[in-house]
PDB file of C-alpha atoms in Angstrom:
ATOM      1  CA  UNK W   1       1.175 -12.694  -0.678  1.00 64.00           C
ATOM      2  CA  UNK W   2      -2.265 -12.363   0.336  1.00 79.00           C
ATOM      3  CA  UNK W   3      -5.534 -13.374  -1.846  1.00 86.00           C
ATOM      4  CA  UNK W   4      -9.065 -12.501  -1.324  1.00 92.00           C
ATOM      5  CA  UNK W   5     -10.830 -16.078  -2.536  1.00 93.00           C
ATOM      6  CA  UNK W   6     -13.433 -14.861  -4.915  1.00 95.00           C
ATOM      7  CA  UNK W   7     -16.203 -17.907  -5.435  1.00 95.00           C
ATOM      8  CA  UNK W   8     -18.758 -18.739  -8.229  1.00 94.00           C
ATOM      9  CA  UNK W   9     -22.399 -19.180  -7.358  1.00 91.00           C
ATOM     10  CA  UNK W  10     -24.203 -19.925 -10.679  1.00 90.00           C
ATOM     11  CA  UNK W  11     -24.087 -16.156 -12.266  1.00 92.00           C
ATOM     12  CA  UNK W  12     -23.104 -14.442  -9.566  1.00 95.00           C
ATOM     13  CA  UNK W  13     -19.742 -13.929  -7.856  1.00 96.00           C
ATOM     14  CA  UNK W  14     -19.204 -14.551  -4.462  1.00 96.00           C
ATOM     15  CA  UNK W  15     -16.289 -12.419  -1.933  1.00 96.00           C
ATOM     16  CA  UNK W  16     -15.881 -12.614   1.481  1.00 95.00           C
ATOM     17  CA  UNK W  17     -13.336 -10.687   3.011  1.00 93.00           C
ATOM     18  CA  UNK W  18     -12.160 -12.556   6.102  1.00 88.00           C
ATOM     19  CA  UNK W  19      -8.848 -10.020   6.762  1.00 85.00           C
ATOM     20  CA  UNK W  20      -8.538  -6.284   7.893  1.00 82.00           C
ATOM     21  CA  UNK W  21      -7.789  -4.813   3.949  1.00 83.00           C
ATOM     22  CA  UNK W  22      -4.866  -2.850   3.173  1.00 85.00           C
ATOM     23  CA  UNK W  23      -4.256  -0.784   0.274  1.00 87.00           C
ATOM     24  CA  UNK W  24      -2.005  -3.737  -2.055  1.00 88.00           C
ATOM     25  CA  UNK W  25      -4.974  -5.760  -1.238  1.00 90.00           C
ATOM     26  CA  UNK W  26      -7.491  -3.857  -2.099  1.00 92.00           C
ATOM     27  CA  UNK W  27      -6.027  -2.962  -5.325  1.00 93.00           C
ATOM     28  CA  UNK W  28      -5.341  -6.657  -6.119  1.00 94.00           C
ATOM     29  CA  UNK W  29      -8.907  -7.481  -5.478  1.00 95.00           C
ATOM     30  CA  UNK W  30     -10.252  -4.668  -7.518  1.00 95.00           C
ATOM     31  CA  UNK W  31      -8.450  -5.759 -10.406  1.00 95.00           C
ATOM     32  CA  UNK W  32      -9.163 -10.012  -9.703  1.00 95.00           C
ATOM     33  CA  UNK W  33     -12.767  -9.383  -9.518  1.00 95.00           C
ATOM     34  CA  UNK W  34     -13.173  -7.308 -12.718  1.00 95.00           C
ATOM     35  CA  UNK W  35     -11.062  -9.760 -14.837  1.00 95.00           C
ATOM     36  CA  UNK W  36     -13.638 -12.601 -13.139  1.00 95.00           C
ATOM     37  CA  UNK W  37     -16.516 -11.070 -13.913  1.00 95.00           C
ATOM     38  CA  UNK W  38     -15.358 -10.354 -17.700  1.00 94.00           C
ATOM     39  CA  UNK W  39     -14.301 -14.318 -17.675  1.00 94.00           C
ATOM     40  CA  UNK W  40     -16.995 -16.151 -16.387  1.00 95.00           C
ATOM     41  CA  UNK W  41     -19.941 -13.372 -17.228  1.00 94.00           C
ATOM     42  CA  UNK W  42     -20.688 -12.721 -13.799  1.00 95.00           C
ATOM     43  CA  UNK W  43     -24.388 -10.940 -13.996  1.00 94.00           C
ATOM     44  CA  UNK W  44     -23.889  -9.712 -10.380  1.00 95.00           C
ATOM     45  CA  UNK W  45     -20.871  -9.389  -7.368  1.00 96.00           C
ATOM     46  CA  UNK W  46     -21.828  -9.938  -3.673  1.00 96.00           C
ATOM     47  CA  UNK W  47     -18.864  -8.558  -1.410  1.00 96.00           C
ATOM     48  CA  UNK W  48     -19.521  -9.638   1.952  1.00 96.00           C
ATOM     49  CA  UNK W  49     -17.308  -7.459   4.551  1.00 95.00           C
ATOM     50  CA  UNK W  50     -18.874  -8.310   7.367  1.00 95.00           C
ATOM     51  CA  UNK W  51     -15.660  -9.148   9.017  1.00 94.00           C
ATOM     52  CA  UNK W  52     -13.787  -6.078   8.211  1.00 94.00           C
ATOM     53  CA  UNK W  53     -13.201  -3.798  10.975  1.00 93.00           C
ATOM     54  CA  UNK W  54     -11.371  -1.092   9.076  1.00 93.00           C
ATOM     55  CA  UNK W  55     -12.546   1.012   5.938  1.00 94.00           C
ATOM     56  CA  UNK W  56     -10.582   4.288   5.235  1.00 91.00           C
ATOM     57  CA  UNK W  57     -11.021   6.269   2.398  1.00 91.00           C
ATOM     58  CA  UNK W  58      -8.514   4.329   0.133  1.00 90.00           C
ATOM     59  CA  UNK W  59     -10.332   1.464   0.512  1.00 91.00           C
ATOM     60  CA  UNK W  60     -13.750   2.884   0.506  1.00 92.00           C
ATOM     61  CA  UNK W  61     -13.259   4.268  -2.698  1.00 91.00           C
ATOM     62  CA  UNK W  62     -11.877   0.543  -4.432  1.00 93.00           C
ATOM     63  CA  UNK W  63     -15.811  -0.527  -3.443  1.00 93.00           C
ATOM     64  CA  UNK W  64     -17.098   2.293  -4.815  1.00 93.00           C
ATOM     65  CA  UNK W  65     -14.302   1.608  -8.339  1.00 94.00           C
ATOM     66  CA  UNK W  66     -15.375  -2.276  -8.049  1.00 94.00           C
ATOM     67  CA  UNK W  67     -19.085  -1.093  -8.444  1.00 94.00           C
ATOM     68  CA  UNK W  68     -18.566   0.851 -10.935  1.00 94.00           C
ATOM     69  CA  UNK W  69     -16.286  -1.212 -12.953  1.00 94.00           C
ATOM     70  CA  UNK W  70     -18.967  -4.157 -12.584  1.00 94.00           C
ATOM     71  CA  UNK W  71     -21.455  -1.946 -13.897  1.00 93.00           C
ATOM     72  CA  UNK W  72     -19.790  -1.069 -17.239  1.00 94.00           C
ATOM     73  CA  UNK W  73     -18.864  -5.014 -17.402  1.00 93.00           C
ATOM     74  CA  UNK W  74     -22.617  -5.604 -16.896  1.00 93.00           C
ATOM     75  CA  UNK W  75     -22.493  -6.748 -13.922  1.00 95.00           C
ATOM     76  CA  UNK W  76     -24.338  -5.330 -10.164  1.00 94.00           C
ATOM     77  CA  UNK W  77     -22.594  -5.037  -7.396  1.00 95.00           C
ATOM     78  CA  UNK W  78     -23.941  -5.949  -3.494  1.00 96.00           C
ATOM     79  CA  UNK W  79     -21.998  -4.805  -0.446  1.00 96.00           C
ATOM     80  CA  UNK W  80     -23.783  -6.296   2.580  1.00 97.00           C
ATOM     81  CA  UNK W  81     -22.861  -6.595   6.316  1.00 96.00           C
ATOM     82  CA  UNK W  82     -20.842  -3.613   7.302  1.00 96.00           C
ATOM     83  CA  UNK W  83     -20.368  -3.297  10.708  1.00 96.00           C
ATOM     84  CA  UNK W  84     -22.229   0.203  12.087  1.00 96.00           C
ATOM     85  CA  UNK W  85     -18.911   1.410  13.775  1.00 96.00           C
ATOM     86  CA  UNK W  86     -17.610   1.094  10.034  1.00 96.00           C
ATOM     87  CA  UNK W  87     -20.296   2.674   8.362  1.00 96.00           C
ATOM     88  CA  UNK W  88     -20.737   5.792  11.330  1.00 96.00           C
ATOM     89  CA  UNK W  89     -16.910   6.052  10.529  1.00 96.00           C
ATOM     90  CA  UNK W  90     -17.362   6.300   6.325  1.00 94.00           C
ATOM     91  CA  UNK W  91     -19.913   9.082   6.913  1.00 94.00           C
ATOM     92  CA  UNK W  92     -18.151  10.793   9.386  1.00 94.00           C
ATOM     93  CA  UNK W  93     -14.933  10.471   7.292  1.00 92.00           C
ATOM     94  CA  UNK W  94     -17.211  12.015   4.005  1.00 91.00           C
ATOM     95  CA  UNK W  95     -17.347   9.086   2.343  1.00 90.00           C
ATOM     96  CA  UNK W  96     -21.270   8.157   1.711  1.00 87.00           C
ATOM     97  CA  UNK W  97     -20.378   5.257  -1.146  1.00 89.00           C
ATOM     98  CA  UNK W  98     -23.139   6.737  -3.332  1.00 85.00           C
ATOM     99  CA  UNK W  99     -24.010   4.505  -6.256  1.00 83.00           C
ATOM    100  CA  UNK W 100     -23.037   0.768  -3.790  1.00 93.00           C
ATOM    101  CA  UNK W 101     -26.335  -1.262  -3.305  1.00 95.00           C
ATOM    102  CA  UNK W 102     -25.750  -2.315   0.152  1.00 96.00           C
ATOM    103  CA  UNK W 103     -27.845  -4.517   1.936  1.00 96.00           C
ATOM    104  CA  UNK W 104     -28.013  -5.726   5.727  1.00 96.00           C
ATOM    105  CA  UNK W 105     -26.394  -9.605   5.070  1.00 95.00           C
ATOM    106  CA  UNK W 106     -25.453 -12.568   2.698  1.00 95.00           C
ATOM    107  CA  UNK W 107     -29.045 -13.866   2.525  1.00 95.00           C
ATOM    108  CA  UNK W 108     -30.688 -10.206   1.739  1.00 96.00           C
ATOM    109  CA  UNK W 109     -27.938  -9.076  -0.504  1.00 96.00           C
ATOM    110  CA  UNK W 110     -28.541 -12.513  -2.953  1.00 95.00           C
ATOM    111  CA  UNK W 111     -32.398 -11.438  -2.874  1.00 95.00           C
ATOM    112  CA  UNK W 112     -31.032  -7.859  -4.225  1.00 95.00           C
ATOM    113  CA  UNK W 113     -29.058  -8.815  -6.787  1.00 94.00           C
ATOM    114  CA  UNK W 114     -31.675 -11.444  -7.947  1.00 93.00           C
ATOM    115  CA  UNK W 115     -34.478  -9.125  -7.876  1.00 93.00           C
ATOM    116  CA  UNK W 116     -31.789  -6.556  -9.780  1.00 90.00           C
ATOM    117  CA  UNK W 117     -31.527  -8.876 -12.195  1.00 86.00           C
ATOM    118  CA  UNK W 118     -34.859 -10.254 -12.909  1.00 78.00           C
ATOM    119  CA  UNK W 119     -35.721  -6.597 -13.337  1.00 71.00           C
ATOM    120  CA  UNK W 120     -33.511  -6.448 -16.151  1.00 71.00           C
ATOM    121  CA  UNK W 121     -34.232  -9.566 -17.864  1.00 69.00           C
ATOM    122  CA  UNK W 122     -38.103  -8.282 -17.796  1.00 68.00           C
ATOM    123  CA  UNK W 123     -37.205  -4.978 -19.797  1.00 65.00           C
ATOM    124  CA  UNK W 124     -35.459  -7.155 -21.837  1.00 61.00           C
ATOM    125  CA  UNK W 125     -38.708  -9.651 -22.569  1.00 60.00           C
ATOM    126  CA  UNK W 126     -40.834  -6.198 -22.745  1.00 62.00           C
ATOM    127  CA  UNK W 127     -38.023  -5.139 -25.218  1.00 58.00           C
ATOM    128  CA  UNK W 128     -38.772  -8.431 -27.494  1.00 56.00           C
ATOM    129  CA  UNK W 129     -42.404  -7.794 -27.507  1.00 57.00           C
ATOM    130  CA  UNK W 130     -42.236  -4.554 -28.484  1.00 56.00           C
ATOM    131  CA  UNK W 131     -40.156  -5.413 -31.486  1.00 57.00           C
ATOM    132  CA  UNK W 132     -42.406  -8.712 -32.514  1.00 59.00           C
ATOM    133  CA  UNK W 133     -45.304  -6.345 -32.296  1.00 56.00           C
ATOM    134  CA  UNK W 134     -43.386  -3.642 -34.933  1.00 58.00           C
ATOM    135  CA  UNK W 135     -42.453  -6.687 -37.018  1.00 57.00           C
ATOM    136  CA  UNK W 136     -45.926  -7.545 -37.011  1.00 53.00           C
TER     137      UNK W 136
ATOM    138  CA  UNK E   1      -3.225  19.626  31.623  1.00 82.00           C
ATOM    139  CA  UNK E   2      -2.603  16.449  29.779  1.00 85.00           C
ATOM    140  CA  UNK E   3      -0.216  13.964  31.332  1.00 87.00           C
ATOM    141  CA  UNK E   4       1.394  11.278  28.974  1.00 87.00           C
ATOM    142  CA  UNK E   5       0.951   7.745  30.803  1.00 89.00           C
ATOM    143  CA  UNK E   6       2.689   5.383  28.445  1.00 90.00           C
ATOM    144  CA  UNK E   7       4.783   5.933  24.856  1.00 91.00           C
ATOM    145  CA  UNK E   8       5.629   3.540  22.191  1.00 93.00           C
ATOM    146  CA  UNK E   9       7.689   4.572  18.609  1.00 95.00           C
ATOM    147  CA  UNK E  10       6.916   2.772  15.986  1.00 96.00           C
ATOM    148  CA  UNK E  11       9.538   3.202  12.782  1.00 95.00           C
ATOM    149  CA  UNK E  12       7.013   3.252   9.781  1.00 95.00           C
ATOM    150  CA  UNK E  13       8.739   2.468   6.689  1.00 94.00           C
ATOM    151  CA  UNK E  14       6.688  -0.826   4.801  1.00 92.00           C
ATOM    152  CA  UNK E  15       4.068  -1.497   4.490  1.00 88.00           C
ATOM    153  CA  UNK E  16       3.581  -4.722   6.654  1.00 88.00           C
ATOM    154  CA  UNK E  17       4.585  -1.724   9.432  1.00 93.00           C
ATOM    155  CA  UNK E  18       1.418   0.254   8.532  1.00 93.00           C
ATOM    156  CA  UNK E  19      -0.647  -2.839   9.372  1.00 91.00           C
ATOM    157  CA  UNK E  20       1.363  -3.148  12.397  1.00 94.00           C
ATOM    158  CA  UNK E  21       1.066  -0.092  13.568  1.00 96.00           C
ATOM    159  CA  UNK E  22      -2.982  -0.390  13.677  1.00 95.00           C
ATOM    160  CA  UNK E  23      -2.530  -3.525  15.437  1.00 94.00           C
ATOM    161  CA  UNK E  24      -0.480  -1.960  17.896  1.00 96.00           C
ATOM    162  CA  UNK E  25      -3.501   1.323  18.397  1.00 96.00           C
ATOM    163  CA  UNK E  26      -5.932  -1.688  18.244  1.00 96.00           C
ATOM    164  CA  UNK E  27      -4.404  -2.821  21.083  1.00 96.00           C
ATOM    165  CA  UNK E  28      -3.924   0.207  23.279  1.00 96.00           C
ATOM    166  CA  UNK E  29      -7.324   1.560  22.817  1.00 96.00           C
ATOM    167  CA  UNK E  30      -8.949  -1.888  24.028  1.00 96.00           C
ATOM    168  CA  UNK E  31      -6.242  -1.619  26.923  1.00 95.00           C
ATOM    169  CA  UNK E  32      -7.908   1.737  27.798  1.00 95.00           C
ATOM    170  CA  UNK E  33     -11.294   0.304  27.509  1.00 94.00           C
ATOM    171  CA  UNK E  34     -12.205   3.071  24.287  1.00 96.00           C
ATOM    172  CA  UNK E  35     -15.719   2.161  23.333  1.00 94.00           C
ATOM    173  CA  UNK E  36     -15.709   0.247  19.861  1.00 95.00           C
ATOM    174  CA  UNK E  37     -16.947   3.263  17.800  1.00 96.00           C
ATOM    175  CA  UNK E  38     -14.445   5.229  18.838  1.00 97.00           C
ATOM    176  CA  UNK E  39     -11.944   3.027  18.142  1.00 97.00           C
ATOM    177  CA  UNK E  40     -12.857   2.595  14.952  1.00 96.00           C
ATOM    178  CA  UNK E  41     -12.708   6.096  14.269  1.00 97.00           C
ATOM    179  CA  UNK E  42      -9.017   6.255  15.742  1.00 97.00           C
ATOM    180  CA  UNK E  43      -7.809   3.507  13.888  1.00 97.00           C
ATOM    181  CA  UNK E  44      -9.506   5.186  10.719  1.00 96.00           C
ATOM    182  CA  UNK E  45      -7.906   8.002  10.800  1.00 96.00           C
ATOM    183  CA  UNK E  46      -4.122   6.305  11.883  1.00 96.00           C
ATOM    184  CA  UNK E  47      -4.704   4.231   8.469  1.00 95.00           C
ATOM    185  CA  UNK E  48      -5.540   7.881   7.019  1.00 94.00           C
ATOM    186  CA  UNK E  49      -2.207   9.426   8.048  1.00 95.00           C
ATOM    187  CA  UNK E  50       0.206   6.266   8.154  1.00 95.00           C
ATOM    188  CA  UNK E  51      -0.755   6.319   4.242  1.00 92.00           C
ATOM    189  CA  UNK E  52      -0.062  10.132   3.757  1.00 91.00           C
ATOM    190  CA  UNK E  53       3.224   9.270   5.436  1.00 94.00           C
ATOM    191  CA  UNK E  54       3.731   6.564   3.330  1.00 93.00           C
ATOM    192  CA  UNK E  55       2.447   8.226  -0.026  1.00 90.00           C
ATOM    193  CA  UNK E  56       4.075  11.849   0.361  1.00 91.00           C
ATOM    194  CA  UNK E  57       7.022  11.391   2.622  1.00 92.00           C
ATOM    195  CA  UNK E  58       8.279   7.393   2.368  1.00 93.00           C
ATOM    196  CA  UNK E  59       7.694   6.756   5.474  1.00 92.00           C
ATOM    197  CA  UNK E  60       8.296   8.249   9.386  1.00 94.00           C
ATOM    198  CA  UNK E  61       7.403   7.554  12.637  1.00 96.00           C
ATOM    199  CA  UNK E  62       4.457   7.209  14.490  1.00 97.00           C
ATOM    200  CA  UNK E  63       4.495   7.247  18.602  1.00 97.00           C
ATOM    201  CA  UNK E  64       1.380   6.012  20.115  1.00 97.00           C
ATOM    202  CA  UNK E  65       0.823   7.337  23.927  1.00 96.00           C
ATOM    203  CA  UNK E  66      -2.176   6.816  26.858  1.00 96.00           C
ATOM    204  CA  UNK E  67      -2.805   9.797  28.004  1.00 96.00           C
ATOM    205  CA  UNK E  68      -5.053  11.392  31.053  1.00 94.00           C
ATOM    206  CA  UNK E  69      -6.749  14.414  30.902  1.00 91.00           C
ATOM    207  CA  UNK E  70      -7.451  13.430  34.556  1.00 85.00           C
ATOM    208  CA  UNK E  71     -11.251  13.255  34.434  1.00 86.00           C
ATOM    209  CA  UNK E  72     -10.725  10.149  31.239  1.00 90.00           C
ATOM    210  CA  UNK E  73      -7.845   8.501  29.313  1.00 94.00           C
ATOM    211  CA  UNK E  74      -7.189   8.804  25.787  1.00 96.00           C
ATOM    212  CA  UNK E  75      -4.767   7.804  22.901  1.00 97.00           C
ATOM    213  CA  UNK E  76      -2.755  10.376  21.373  1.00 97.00           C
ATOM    214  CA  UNK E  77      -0.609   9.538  18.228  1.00 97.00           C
ATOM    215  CA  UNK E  78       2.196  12.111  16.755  1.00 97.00           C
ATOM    216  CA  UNK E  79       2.847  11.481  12.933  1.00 97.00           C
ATOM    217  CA  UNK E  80       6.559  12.391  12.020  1.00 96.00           C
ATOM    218  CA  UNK E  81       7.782  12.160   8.489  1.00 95.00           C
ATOM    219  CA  UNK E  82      10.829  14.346   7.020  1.00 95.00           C
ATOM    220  CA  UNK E  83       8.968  14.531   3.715  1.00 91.00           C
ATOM    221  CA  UNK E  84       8.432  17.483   1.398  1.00 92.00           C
ATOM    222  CA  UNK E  85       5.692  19.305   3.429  1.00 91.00           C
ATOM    223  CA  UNK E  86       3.382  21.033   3.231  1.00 90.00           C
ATOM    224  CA  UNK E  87       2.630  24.837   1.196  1.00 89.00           C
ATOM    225  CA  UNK E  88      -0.847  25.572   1.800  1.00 88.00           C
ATOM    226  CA  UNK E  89      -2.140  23.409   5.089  1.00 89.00           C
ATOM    227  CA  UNK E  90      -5.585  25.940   4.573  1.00 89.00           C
ATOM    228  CA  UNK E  91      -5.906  24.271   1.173  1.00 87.00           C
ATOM    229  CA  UNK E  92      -4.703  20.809   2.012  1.00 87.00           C
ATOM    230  CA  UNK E  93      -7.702  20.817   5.165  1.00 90.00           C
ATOM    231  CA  UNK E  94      -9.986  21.561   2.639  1.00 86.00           C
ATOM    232  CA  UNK E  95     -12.355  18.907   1.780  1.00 83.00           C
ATOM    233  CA  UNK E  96     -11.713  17.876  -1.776  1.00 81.00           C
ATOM    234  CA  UNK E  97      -8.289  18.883  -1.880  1.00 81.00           C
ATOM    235  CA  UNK E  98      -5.967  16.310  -3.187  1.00 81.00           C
ATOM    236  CA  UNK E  99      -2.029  17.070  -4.933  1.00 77.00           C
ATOM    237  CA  UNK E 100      -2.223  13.203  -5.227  1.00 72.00           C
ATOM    238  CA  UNK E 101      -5.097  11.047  -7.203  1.00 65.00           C
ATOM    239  CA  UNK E 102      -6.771  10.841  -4.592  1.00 71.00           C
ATOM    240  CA  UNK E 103     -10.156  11.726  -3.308  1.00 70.00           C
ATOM    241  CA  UNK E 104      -8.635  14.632  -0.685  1.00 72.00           C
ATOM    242  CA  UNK E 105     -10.784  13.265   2.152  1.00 75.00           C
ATOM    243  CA  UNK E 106      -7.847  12.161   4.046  1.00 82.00           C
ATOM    244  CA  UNK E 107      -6.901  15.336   6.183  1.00 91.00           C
ATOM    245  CA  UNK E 108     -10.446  17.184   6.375  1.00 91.00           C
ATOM    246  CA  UNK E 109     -11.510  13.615   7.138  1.00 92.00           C
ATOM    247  CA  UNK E 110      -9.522  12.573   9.878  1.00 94.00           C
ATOM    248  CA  UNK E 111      -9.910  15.978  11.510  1.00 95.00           C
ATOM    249  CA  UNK E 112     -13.898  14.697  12.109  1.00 95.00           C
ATOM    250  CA  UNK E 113     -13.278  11.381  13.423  1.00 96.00           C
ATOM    251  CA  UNK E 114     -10.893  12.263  16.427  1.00 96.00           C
ATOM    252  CA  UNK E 115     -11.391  15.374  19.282  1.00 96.00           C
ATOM    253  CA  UNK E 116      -8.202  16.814  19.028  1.00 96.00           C
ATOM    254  CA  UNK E 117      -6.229  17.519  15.494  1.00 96.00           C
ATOM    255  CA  UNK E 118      -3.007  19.531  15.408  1.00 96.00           C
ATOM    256  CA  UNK E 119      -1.058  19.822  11.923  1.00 95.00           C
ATOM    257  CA  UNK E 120       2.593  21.694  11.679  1.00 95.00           C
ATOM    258  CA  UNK E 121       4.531  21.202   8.525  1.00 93.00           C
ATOM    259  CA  UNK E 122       7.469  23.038   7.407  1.00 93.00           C
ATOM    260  CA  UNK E 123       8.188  23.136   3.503  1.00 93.00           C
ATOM    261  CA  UNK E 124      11.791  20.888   2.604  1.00 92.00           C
ATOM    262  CA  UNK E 125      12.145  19.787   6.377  1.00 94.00           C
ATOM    263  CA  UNK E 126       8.884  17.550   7.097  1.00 93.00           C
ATOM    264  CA  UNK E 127       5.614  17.154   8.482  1.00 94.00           C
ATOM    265  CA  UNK E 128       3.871  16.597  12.204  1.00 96.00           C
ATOM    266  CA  UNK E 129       0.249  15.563  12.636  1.00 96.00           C
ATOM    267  CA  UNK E 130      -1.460  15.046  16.281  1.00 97.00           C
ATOM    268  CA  UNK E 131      -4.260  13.466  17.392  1.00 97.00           C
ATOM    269  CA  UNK E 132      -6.067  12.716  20.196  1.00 97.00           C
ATOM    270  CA  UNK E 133      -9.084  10.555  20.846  1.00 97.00           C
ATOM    271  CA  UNK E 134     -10.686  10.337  24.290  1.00 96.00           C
ATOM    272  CA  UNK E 135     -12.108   7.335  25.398  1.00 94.00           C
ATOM    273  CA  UNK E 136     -15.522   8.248  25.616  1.00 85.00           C
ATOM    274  CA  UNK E 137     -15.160  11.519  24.141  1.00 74.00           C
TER     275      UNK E 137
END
């Protein structure tokens, strides 16, 4: 049986889908990556599919589950270098994968989810000092 | 007049023969020389249908022809199942439409990614869907 590798890159996870998916796959992946980012508290997911060739609905709508998932575990999700024949087919198909960051490759997509998640750790500092300053 | 150049049947039953099967379009369409967008969308909507086939009816065939319209080639590829078919093929074109989970973009969907799209489905006796993508259509 197949497996999609997923790697650990300090608190981000790391996937980079090197076969054309099919739908046992897919699903298999989908439920790998969640139970990843639950065990090592993933703060962000970078899929890279750069080398897929394919994306049909079925499988369009596992990235769109995996982002969503991620989100409710805390966690952002990246998609970065789809291939424009795949993404003119996915909009053509009706599939626009609203609510999937995307970005153009690896090296942009890390910048994304880093600047995602400083974002997040500022509210959370502006959080602190608003609380010292009611304590005060 | 279209003229059927070449024919292949392909006995779709696992799934390691739906992956196959797009391997086997892949194929074809670079033999024709079908621009990469377009093949894309072909082998799209093939993984579109193969799974309805797979999902709704267990399985079927799937022939995969080069055809000539004369002025350019093209693939066509006949879906076959003996599945339970189809009631309403109005409703089922609809986008949206789904009897399954899913999210009923299948049909409506693979309708926009290929030139020609015929459906015929008879309720208890099966379902045929035909497609046709030009090379540089």
């Amino acid at each position: 049986m197949d497996k999609i590798p997923i790697l650990r890159m300090g608190a981000f996870l790391l996937v980079t889908i090197q076969v054309d998916l099919y739908d046992r796959l897919a699903l298999n992946l989908e439920s790998d990556l969640i139970q990843m980012v639950d065990k090592t508290r993933a703060k962000g997911v970078l899929i890279d599919i750069s080398a897929v060739s394919i994306v049909d609905s079925f499988m369009g709508r596992i990235i769109g589950n995996i982002a969503s998932m991620s989100r409710i575990m805390d966690a952002q999700t990246v998609v970065v270098g789809m291939q424009p024949a795949v993404a003119i087919t996915l909009i053509e198909l009706g599939l626009p994968l609203k609510g999937v960051h995307t970005a153009l490759n690896v090296e942009k997509g890390m910048d994304l989810l880093k600047s995602m998640i400083d974002l997040e750790e500022e509210d959370e500092d502006q959080d602190l000092t608003e609380d010292d300053l009611i304590a005060e | 007049m279209i003229l059927s150049l070449s024919k292949d049947t392909i006995e779709v039953v696992k799934e390691q023969d739906v992956v196959f099967t797009k391997n086997r379009v892949k194929e074809v369409a670079v033999r024709i020389k079908m621009g990469l967008v377009n093949q894309t969308r072909l082998i799209t909507a093939a993984s579109e249908l193969l799974r309805n086939m797979m999902r709704y009816a267990n399985g079927g065939k799937c022939t995969i022809e080069v055809v000539s319209s004369g002025r350019t080639n093209g693939i066509r590829l006949t879906f076959t199942d003996k599945g339970p078919g189809i009631p309403d093929i109005a409703k089922a074109m609809e986008d949206g439409f789904s009897t399954g989970k899913s999210l009923g973009l299948g049909l409506p969907g693979t309708k926009r990614l290929v030139n020609e799209f015929d459906i015929r489905s008879n309720v208890g006796e099966g379902t045929t869907v035909t497609i046709i993508k030009w090379a540089n259509g």
